[in-house]
Amino acid sequence: MILVLAGTSDARELAVRIKETGYELLSTVVTDSAAKSMEEAGLPVQVGRLTAQDLVSLIAEKGIRCVVDATHPFAEEASKNAMAASQEAGVPYIRYERESLSAPGSEKLIVVEDYVQAAELAAKKKGVIMLTTGSKTLKIFTDRLLGLPDTTLVARMLPRLDNMQKCEELGLEQKNIVAMQGPFSKDLNKALYDHYKVTLMITKESGKVGAFDEKVEAALEMGIETIVIGRPKIEYGEKFSDYDSVLTQLNQVTGGK
């Protein structure tokens, strides 16, 4: 059996390809909505966050022959847990990561290393700031931006109850929450920027599948300053950005089905 750590649309497609090749597999995701998507594709799925030790136990219980880590490029903890568990359990680890997109050259665009740098830079620039990096790191931005003079923070995130509760706990006003399921077209991004009169947009380099280019291109075409958070620097060893290469590597490390 192959363990596929998933949760994104391209991870789902990869899991489908692995199953169609003839491998028995189990996928894991964090949210119920992601689980529903996997189930609709006919894929066995387990829901919930897994520590490295959880994964070691799962590998032993299910007789896992290989771990395919297809988690989001910014799911740093999940990838580190997967690598540690694979090493401890003595099974091969394969990393699939959607292709990175180079940020278009523009004097309006600044690339930073992490969320803290992005928040501190935004605090210096002020204005109407649209945050499109999700809820997980929202506190980093609310701590530095809420209550700052001449500054409005607008947060765009998935329309989930826990996200709305987090916004309320952190003091983000309801009128400044955009709760929508993406991906978004360039035109829709422009409409949102225009509606809120955005002067600064913050995003992370998630790749084309994550609609990174539409967000950034829309902002730059409107003359909106953009802060891009670079991907975490993780030593995966060899990694692949296309399904065929993953399948070839999977055949090599497992000896085939």
PDB file of C-alpha atoms in Angstrom:
ATOM      1  CA  MET A   1       0.000   0.000   0.000  1.00  0.00           C
ATOM      2  CA  ILE A   2       1.119   3.541  -0.804  1.00  0.00           C
ATOM      3  CA  LEU A   3       0.473   6.432   1.591  1.00  0.00           C
ATOM      4  CA  VAL A   4      -0.290   9.719  -0.159  1.00  0.00           C
ATOM      5  CA  LEU A   5      -0.265  12.875   1.970  1.00  0.00           C
ATOM      6  CA  ALA A   6      -2.696  15.092   0.107  1.00  0.00           C
ATOM      7  CA  GLY A   7      -5.139  17.983   0.565  1.00  0.00           C
ATOM      8  CA  THR A   8      -4.788  19.960  -2.678  1.00  0.00           C
ATOM      9  CA  SER A   9      -6.337  19.517  -6.116  1.00  0.00           C
ATOM     10  CA  ASP A  10      -3.070  18.464  -7.747  1.00  0.00           C
ATOM     11  CA  ALA A  11      -2.377  15.997  -4.915  1.00  0.00           C
ATOM     12  CA  ARG A  12      -5.778  14.465  -5.567  1.00  0.00           C
ATOM     13  CA  GLU A  13      -4.990  14.091  -9.264  1.00  0.00           C
ATOM     14  CA  LEU A  14      -1.661  12.470  -8.431  1.00  0.00           C
ATOM     15  CA  ALA A  15      -3.390  10.007  -6.088  1.00  0.00           C
ATOM     16  CA  VAL A  16      -5.863   9.138  -8.853  1.00  0.00           C
ATOM     17  CA  ARG A  17      -2.955   8.454 -11.221  1.00  0.00           C
ATOM     18  CA  ILE A  18      -1.247   6.230  -8.639  1.00  0.00           C
ATOM     19  CA  LYS A  19      -4.465   4.267  -8.102  1.00  0.00           C
ATOM     20  CA  GLU A  20      -5.064   3.932 -11.861  1.00  0.00           C
ATOM     21  CA  THR A  21      -1.560   2.530 -12.226  1.00  0.00           C
ATOM     22  CA  GLY A  22      -2.663  -0.368 -10.033  1.00  0.00           C
ATOM     23  CA  TYR A  23      -1.311   0.529  -6.598  1.00  0.00           C
ATOM     24  CA  GLU A  24      -3.417   0.147  -3.474  1.00  0.00           C
ATOM     25  CA  LEU A  25      -3.263   3.412  -1.573  1.00  0.00           C
ATOM     26  CA  LEU A  26      -4.474   5.411   1.395  1.00  0.00           C
ATOM     27  CA  SER A  27      -4.639   9.199   1.269  1.00  0.00           C
ATOM     28  CA  THR A  28      -4.564  11.533   4.253  1.00  0.00           C
ATOM     29  CA  VAL A  29      -5.957  15.068   4.479  1.00  0.00           C
ATOM     30  CA  VAL A  30      -6.541  17.604   7.225  1.00  0.00           C
ATOM     31  CA  THR A  31     -10.048  18.921   6.493  1.00  0.00           C
ATOM     32  CA  ASP A  32     -13.464  17.373   5.907  1.00  0.00           C
ATOM     33  CA  SER A  33     -13.874  19.324   2.665  1.00  0.00           C
ATOM     34  CA  ALA A  34     -10.622  17.889   1.316  1.00  0.00           C
ATOM     35  CA  ALA A  35     -11.749  14.420   2.400  1.00  0.00           C
ATOM     36  CA  LYS A  36     -15.011  14.827   0.491  1.00  0.00           C
ATOM     37  CA  SER A  37     -13.063  15.748  -2.632  1.00  0.00           C
ATOM     38  CA  MET A  38     -10.903  12.631  -2.292  1.00  0.00           C
ATOM     39  CA  GLU A  39     -13.933  10.408  -1.704  1.00  0.00           C
ATOM     40  CA  GLU A  40     -15.678  11.823  -4.773  1.00  0.00           C
ATOM     41  CA  ALA A  41     -12.612  10.787  -6.774  1.00  0.00           C
ATOM     42  CA  GLY A  42     -12.979   7.242  -5.404  1.00  0.00           C
ATOM     43  CA  LEU A  43      -9.933   7.455  -3.138  1.00  0.00           C
ATOM     44  CA  PRO A  44      -9.674   5.932   0.350  1.00  0.00           C
ATOM     45  CA  VAL A  45      -9.004   8.766   2.782  1.00  0.00           C
ATOM     46  CA  GLN A  46      -8.192   9.376   6.439  1.00  0.00           C
ATOM     47  CA  VAL A  47      -8.899  12.785   7.988  1.00  0.00           C
ATOM     48  CA  GLY A  48      -6.867  14.540  10.662  1.00  0.00           C
ATOM     49  CA  ARG A  49      -3.456  16.005  11.429  1.00  0.00           C
ATOM     50  CA  LEU A  50      -0.728  13.412  11.925  1.00  0.00           C
ATOM     51  CA  THR A  51       2.453  13.728  13.951  1.00  0.00           C
ATOM     52  CA  ALA A  52       5.606  11.907  12.907  1.00  0.00           C
ATOM     53  CA  GLN A  53       4.817   9.146  15.421  1.00  0.00           C
ATOM     54  CA  ASP A  54       1.234   8.921  14.155  1.00  0.00           C
ATOM     55  CA  LEU A  55       2.649   8.346  10.690  1.00  0.00           C
ATOM     56  CA  VAL A  56       5.113   5.722  11.920  1.00  0.00           C
ATOM     57  CA  SER A  57       2.206   3.833  13.507  1.00  0.00           C
ATOM     58  CA  LEU A  58       0.092   4.183  10.368  1.00  0.00           C
ATOM     59  CA  ILE A  59       2.928   2.903   8.184  1.00  0.00           C
ATOM     60  CA  ALA A  60       3.258  -0.192  10.372  1.00  0.00           C
ATOM     61  CA  GLU A  61      -0.494  -0.768  10.702  1.00  0.00           C
ATOM     62  CA  LYS A  62      -1.251  -0.499   6.984  1.00  0.00           C
ATOM     63  CA  GLY A  63       1.928  -2.094   5.663  1.00  0.00           C
ATOM     64  CA  ILE A  64       2.887   1.074   3.808  1.00  0.00           C
ATOM     65  CA  ARG A  65       5.614   0.499   1.196  1.00  0.00           C
ATOM     66  CA  CYS A  66       6.249   4.149   0.287  1.00  0.00           C
ATOM     67  CA  VAL A  67       5.207   7.609   1.466  1.00  0.00           C
ATOM     68  CA  VAL A  68       4.308  10.110  -1.246  1.00  0.00           C
ATOM     69  CA  ASP A  69       4.293  13.615   0.222  1.00  0.00           C
ATOM     70  CA  ALA A  70       2.093  15.781  -1.993  1.00  0.00           C
ATOM     71  CA  THR A  71       1.173  18.331   0.662  1.00  0.00           C
ATOM     72  CA  HIS A  72       0.944  22.068  -0.012  1.00  0.00           C
ATOM     73  CA  PRO A  73       4.280  23.852  -0.625  1.00  0.00           C
ATOM     74  CA  PHE A  74       3.767  25.754   2.651  1.00  0.00           C
ATOM     75  CA  ALA A  75       2.788  22.708   4.753  1.00  0.00           C
ATOM     76  CA  GLU A  76       6.271  22.692   6.252  1.00  0.00           C
ATOM     77  CA  GLU A  77       5.450  20.748   9.422  1.00  0.00           C
ATOM     78  CA  ALA A  78       3.586  18.029   7.518  1.00  0.00           C
ATOM     79  CA  SER A  79       6.521  17.456   5.188  1.00  0.00           C
ATOM     80  CA  LYS A  80       9.041  17.331   8.023  1.00  0.00           C
ATOM     81  CA  ASN A  81       6.851  14.808   9.869  1.00  0.00           C
ATOM     82  CA  ALA A  82       6.557  12.692   6.726  1.00  0.00           C
ATOM     83  CA  MET A  83      10.316  12.658   6.162  1.00  0.00           C
ATOM     84  CA  ALA A  84      11.035  11.789   9.795  1.00  0.00           C
ATOM     85  CA  ALA A  85       8.430   9.029   9.843  1.00  0.00           C
ATOM     86  CA  SER A  86       9.655   7.519   6.578  1.00  0.00           C
ATOM     87  CA  GLN A  87      13.211   7.442   7.883  1.00  0.00           C
ATOM     88  CA  GLU A  88      12.212   5.892  11.217  1.00  0.00           C
ATOM     89  CA  ALA A  89       9.966   3.302   9.571  1.00  0.00           C
ATOM     90  CA  GLY A  90      12.532   2.514   6.884  1.00  0.00           C
ATOM     91  CA  VAL A  91      10.276   3.139   3.886  1.00  0.00           C
ATOM     92  CA  PRO A  92      11.019   5.272   0.793  1.00  0.00           C
ATOM     93  CA  TYR A  93       9.892   8.907   0.738  1.00  0.00           C
ATOM     94  CA  ILE A  94       8.915  10.723  -2.467  1.00  0.00           C
ATOM     95  CA  ARG A  95       8.202  14.453  -2.566  1.00  0.00           C
ATOM     96  CA  TYR A  96       5.811  15.886  -5.152  1.00  0.00           C
ATOM     97  CA  GLU A  97       5.637  19.683  -5.180  1.00  0.00           C
ATOM     98  CA  ARG A  98       3.811  21.785  -7.699  1.00  0.00           C
ATOM     99  CA  GLU A  99       6.116  23.776  -9.911  1.00  0.00           C
ATOM    100  CA  SER A 100       7.284  27.100  -8.559  1.00  0.00           C
ATOM    101  CA  LEU A 101       6.466  30.256 -10.492  1.00  0.00           C
ATOM    102  CA  SER A 102       8.961  33.057 -10.785  1.00  0.00           C
ATOM    103  CA  ALA A 103       7.519  36.314  -9.502  1.00  0.00           C
ATOM    104  CA  PRO A 104       7.199  38.795 -12.390  1.00  0.00           C
ATOM    105  CA  GLY A 105       9.763  41.567 -12.273  1.00  0.00           C
ATOM    106  CA  SER A 106       8.257  44.817 -11.030  1.00  0.00           C
ATOM    107  CA  GLU A 107       9.260  47.661  -8.761  1.00  0.00           C
ATOM    108  CA  LYS A 108       5.887  47.154  -7.075  1.00  0.00           C
ATOM    109  CA  LEU A 109       6.737  43.591  -6.025  1.00  0.00           C
ATOM    110  CA  ILE A 110       8.845  42.584  -3.035  1.00  0.00           C
ATOM    111  CA  VAL A 111       9.789  38.998  -2.130  1.00  0.00           C
ATOM    112  CA  VAL A 112      10.365  38.228   1.567  1.00  0.00           C
ATOM    113  CA  GLU A 113      11.459  35.078   3.394  1.00  0.00           C
ATOM    114  CA  ASP A 114       8.632  34.567   5.865  1.00  0.00           C
ATOM    115  CA  TYR A 115       5.354  35.790   7.339  1.00  0.00           C
ATOM    116  CA  VAL A 116       6.971  37.944  10.026  1.00  0.00           C
ATOM    117  CA  GLN A 117       8.996  39.873   7.454  1.00  0.00           C
ATOM    118  CA  ALA A 118       5.846  40.372   5.394  1.00  0.00           C
ATOM    119  CA  ALA A 119       3.876  41.680   8.382  1.00  0.00           C
ATOM    120  CA  GLU A 120       6.634  44.052   9.494  1.00  0.00           C
ATOM    121  CA  LEU A 121       7.044  45.446   5.991  1.00  0.00           C
ATOM    122  CA  ALA A 122       3.269  45.902   5.685  1.00  0.00           C
ATOM    123  CA  ALA A 123       3.256  47.793   8.997  1.00  0.00           C
ATOM    124  CA  LYS A 124       5.738  50.279   7.522  1.00  0.00           C
ATOM    125  CA  LYS A 125       3.742  50.749   4.336  1.00  0.00           C
ATOM    126  CA  LYS A 126       0.265  50.973   5.970  1.00  0.00           C
ATOM    127  CA  GLY A 127      -2.799  51.652   3.801  1.00  0.00           C
ATOM    128  CA  VAL A 128      -5.460  49.065   2.887  1.00  0.00           C
ATOM    129  CA  ILE A 129      -3.781  45.675   3.063  1.00  0.00           C
ATOM    130  CA  MET A 130      -5.373  42.553   1.596  1.00  0.00           C
ATOM    131  CA  LEU A 131      -4.005  39.354   3.102  1.00  0.00           C
ATOM    132  CA  THR A 132      -4.441  36.217   0.985  1.00  0.00           C
ATOM    133  CA  THR A 133      -2.250  33.795   2.947  1.00  0.00           C
ATOM    134  CA  GLY A 134      -5.014  31.953   4.836  1.00  0.00           C
ATOM    135  CA  SER A 135      -5.947  31.745   8.498  1.00  0.00           C
ATOM    136  CA  LYS A 136      -3.122  29.656   9.962  1.00  0.00           C
ATOM    137  CA  THR A 137      -0.721  32.605  10.285  1.00  0.00           C
ATOM    138  CA  LEU A 138      -3.362  35.329  10.640  1.00  0.00           C
ATOM    139  CA  LYS A 139      -2.257  36.234  14.181  1.00  0.00           C
ATOM    140  CA  ILE A 140       1.176  37.280  12.924  1.00  0.00           C
ATOM    141  CA  PHE A 141      -0.530  39.984  10.864  1.00  0.00           C
ATOM    142  CA  THR A 142      -3.265  41.020  13.289  1.00  0.00           C
ATOM    143  CA  ASP A 143      -0.682  41.486  16.064  1.00  0.00           C
ATOM    144  CA  ARG A 144       1.260  43.936  13.921  1.00  0.00           C
ATOM    145  CA  LEU A 145      -1.441  45.620  11.844  1.00  0.00           C
ATOM    146  CA  LEU A 146      -4.719  45.885  13.758  1.00  0.00           C
ATOM    147  CA  GLY A 147      -5.037  49.263  15.468  1.00  0.00           C
ATOM    148  CA  LEU A 148      -2.172  50.743  13.459  1.00  0.00           C
ATOM    149  CA  PRO A 149      -2.960  54.307  12.309  1.00  0.00           C
ATOM    150  CA  ASP A 150      -3.949  54.713   8.632  1.00  0.00           C
ATOM    151  CA  THR A 151      -4.080  50.930   8.248  1.00  0.00           C
ATOM    152  CA  THR A 152      -6.898  48.560   7.372  1.00  0.00           C
ATOM    153  CA  LEU A 153      -6.373  44.804   7.245  1.00  0.00           C
ATOM    154  CA  VAL A 154      -8.665  42.821   4.922  1.00  0.00           C
ATOM    155  CA  ALA A 155      -8.257  39.042   5.186  1.00  0.00           C
ATOM    156  CA  ARG A 156      -9.340  36.616   2.467  1.00  0.00           C
ATOM    157  CA  MET A 157      -9.742  32.984   3.521  1.00  0.00           C
ATOM    158  CA  LEU A 158     -11.830  29.847   3.167  1.00  0.00           C
ATOM    159  CA  PRO A 159     -15.449  30.146   4.375  1.00  0.00           C
ATOM    160  CA  ARG A 160     -15.081  27.816   7.354  1.00  0.00           C
ATOM    161  CA  LEU A 161     -16.546  28.230  10.828  1.00  0.00           C
ATOM    162  CA  ASP A 162     -13.170  27.855  12.561  1.00  0.00           C
ATOM    163  CA  ASN A 163     -11.730  30.606  10.348  1.00  0.00           C
ATOM    164  CA  MET A 164     -14.549  32.990  11.276  1.00  0.00           C
ATOM    165  CA  GLN A 165     -14.096  32.176  14.958  1.00  0.00           C
ATOM    166  CA  LYS A 166     -10.379  32.900  14.683  1.00  0.00           C
ATOM    167  CA  CYS A 167     -11.095  36.260  13.031  1.00  0.00           C
ATOM    168  CA  GLU A 168     -13.458  37.177  15.876  1.00  0.00           C
ATOM    169  CA  GLU A 169     -10.941  36.103  18.519  1.00  0.00           C
ATOM    170  CA  LEU A 170      -8.181  38.160  16.895  1.00  0.00           C
ATOM    171  CA  GLY A 171     -10.378  41.256  16.565  1.00  0.00           C
ATOM    172  CA  LEU A 172     -10.742  41.336  12.776  1.00  0.00           C
ATOM    173  CA  GLU A 173     -13.964  43.155  11.905  1.00  0.00           C
ATOM    174  CA  GLN A 174     -16.605  41.273   9.937  1.00  0.00           C
ATOM    175  CA  LYS A 175     -16.654  43.920   7.198  1.00  0.00           C
ATOM    176  CA  ASN A 176     -12.977  43.207   6.537  1.00  0.00           C
ATOM    177  CA  ILE A 177     -13.340  39.449   6.033  1.00  0.00           C
ATOM    178  CA  VAL A 178     -13.608  37.952   2.541  1.00  0.00           C
ATOM    179  CA  ALA A 179     -14.755  34.356   3.051  1.00  0.00           C
ATOM    180  CA  MET A 180     -14.658  32.698  -0.370  1.00  0.00           C
ATOM    181  CA  GLN A 181     -13.516  29.442  -1.939  1.00  0.00           C
ATOM    182  CA  GLY A 182     -10.951  29.921  -4.723  1.00  0.00           C
ATOM    183  CA  PRO A 183      -9.220  29.721  -7.069  1.00  0.00           C
ATOM    184  CA  PHE A 184     -10.062  33.213  -8.322  1.00  0.00           C
ATOM    185  CA  SER A 185      -9.796  34.596 -11.838  1.00  0.00           C
ATOM    186  CA  LYS A 186      -7.750  37.694 -12.538  1.00  0.00           C
ATOM    187  CA  ASP A 187     -10.955  39.682 -13.073  1.00  0.00           C
ATOM    188  CA  LEU A 188     -12.413  38.599  -9.742  1.00  0.00           C
ATOM    189  CA  ASN A 189      -9.167  39.490  -7.982  1.00  0.00           C
ATOM    190  CA  LYS A 190      -9.293  42.935  -9.584  1.00  0.00           C
ATOM    191  CA  ALA A 191     -12.901  43.395  -8.518  1.00  0.00           C
ATOM    192  CA  LEU A 192     -12.040  42.570  -4.903  1.00  0.00           C
ATOM    193  CA  TYR A 193      -9.018  44.874  -4.907  1.00  0.00           C
ATOM    194  CA  ASP A 194     -11.134  47.667  -6.339  1.00  0.00           C
ATOM    195  CA  HIS A 195     -14.021  47.108  -3.921  1.00  0.00           C
ATOM    196  CA  TYR A 196     -11.783  47.394  -0.863  1.00  0.00           C
ATOM    197  CA  LYS A 197      -9.519  50.072  -2.418  1.00  0.00           C
ATOM    198  CA  VAL A 198      -6.485  47.886  -1.716  1.00  0.00           C
ATOM    199  CA  THR A 199      -3.080  49.564  -1.704  1.00  0.00           C
ATOM    200  CA  LEU A 200      -1.005  46.524  -0.687  1.00  0.00           C
ATOM    201  CA  MET A 201      -1.562  42.806  -1.305  1.00  0.00           C
ATOM    202  CA  ILE A 202       0.208  40.003   0.553  1.00  0.00           C
ATOM    203  CA  THR A 203       0.392  36.469  -0.848  1.00  0.00           C
ATOM    204  CA  LYS A 204       2.617  33.408  -0.761  1.00  0.00           C
ATOM    205  CA  GLU A 205       4.328  31.662  -3.656  1.00  0.00           C
ATOM    206  CA  SER A 206       1.991  28.689  -3.892  1.00  0.00           C
ATOM    207  CA  GLY A 207       2.446  27.992  -7.609  1.00  0.00           C
ATOM    208  CA  LYS A 208       0.140  28.130 -10.603  1.00  0.00           C
ATOM    209  CA  VAL A 209      -2.310  25.595  -9.178  1.00  0.00           C
ATOM    210  CA  GLY A 210      -2.688  27.901  -6.176  1.00  0.00           C
ATOM    211  CA  ALA A 211      -3.713  30.819  -8.450  1.00  0.00           C
ATOM    212  CA  PHE A 212      -0.584  32.714  -7.461  1.00  0.00           C
ATOM    213  CA  ASP A 213      -0.154  34.271 -10.882  1.00  0.00           C
ATOM    214  CA  GLU A 214      -3.729  35.590 -11.128  1.00  0.00           C
ATOM    215  CA  LYS A 215      -3.474  37.289  -7.736  1.00  0.00           C
ATOM    216  CA  VAL A 216      -0.130  38.898  -8.451  1.00  0.00           C
ATOM    217  CA  GLU A 217      -0.778  39.868 -12.055  1.00  0.00           C
ATOM    218  CA  ALA A 218      -4.092  41.468 -11.126  1.00  0.00           C
ATOM    219  CA  ALA A 219      -2.449  43.501  -8.372  1.00  0.00           C
ATOM    220  CA  LEU A 220       0.492  44.654 -10.474  1.00  0.00           C
ATOM    221  CA  GLU A 221      -1.734  45.611 -13.413  1.00  0.00           C
ATOM    222  CA  MET A 222      -3.670  47.839 -11.012  1.00  0.00           C
ATOM    223  CA  GLY A 223      -0.473  49.379  -9.634  1.00  0.00           C
ATOM    224  CA  ILE A 224      -0.956  47.732  -6.233  1.00  0.00           C
ATOM    225  CA  GLU A 225       2.182  47.007  -4.233  1.00  0.00           C
ATOM    226  CA  THR A 226       2.616  43.282  -3.617  1.00  0.00           C
ATOM    227  CA  ILE A 227       4.533  41.342  -0.994  1.00  0.00           C
ATOM    228  CA  VAL A 228       5.279  37.712  -1.907  1.00  0.00           C
ATOM    229  CA  ILE A 229       6.334  35.251   0.788  1.00  0.00           C
ATOM    230  CA  GLY A 230       8.832  32.741  -0.591  1.00  0.00           C
ATOM    231  CA  ARG A 231       8.458  29.008  -0.070  1.00  0.00           C
ATOM    232  CA  PRO A 232       9.969  27.404   3.048  1.00  0.00           C
ATOM    233  CA  LYS A 233      13.502  26.160   2.476  1.00  0.00           C
ATOM    234  CA  ILE A 234      13.294  22.434   3.185  1.00  0.00           C
ATOM    235  CA  GLU A 235      15.884  19.832   2.210  1.00  0.00           C
ATOM    236  CA  TYR A 236      13.695  17.212   0.577  1.00  0.00           C
ATOM    237  CA  GLY A 237      16.495  15.575  -1.340  1.00  0.00           C
ATOM    238  CA  GLU A 238      15.073  14.789  -4.735  1.00  0.00           C
ATOM    239  CA  LYS A 239      11.623  16.146  -5.507  1.00  0.00           C
ATOM    240  CA  PHE A 240       9.359  16.049  -8.542  1.00  0.00           C
ATOM    241  CA  SER A 241       6.877  18.486 -10.039  1.00  0.00           C
ATOM    242  CA  ASP A 242       5.133  16.209 -12.545  1.00  0.00           C
ATOM    243  CA  TYR A 243       3.051  13.086 -12.061  1.00  0.00           C
ATOM    244  CA  ASP A 244       4.946  10.857 -14.514  1.00  0.00           C
ATOM    245  CA  SER A 245       8.237  11.374 -12.671  1.00  0.00           C
ATOM    246  CA  VAL A 246       6.586  10.472  -9.367  1.00  0.00           C
ATOM    247  CA  LEU A 247       5.158   7.277 -10.877  1.00  0.00           C
ATOM    248  CA  THR A 248       8.526   6.337 -12.366  1.00  0.00           C
ATOM    249  CA  GLN A 249      10.233   6.876  -9.014  1.00  0.00           C
ATOM    250  CA  LEU A 250       7.481   4.979  -7.216  1.00  0.00           C
ATOM    251  CA  ASN A 251       8.010   1.975  -9.497  1.00  0.00           C
ATOM    252  CA  GLN A 252      11.746   2.105  -8.880  1.00  0.00           C
ATOM    253  CA  VAL A 253      11.626   2.288  -5.073  1.00  0.00           C
ATOM    254  CA  THR A 254       8.861  -0.302  -4.643  1.00  0.00           C
ATOM    255  CA  GLY A 255       9.818  -2.659  -7.433  1.00  0.00           C
ATOM    256  CA  GLY A 256       6.416  -2.118  -9.019  1.00  0.00           C
ATOM    257  CA  LYS A 257       2.944  -3.228  -7.994  1.00  0.00           C
TER     258      LYS A 257
END
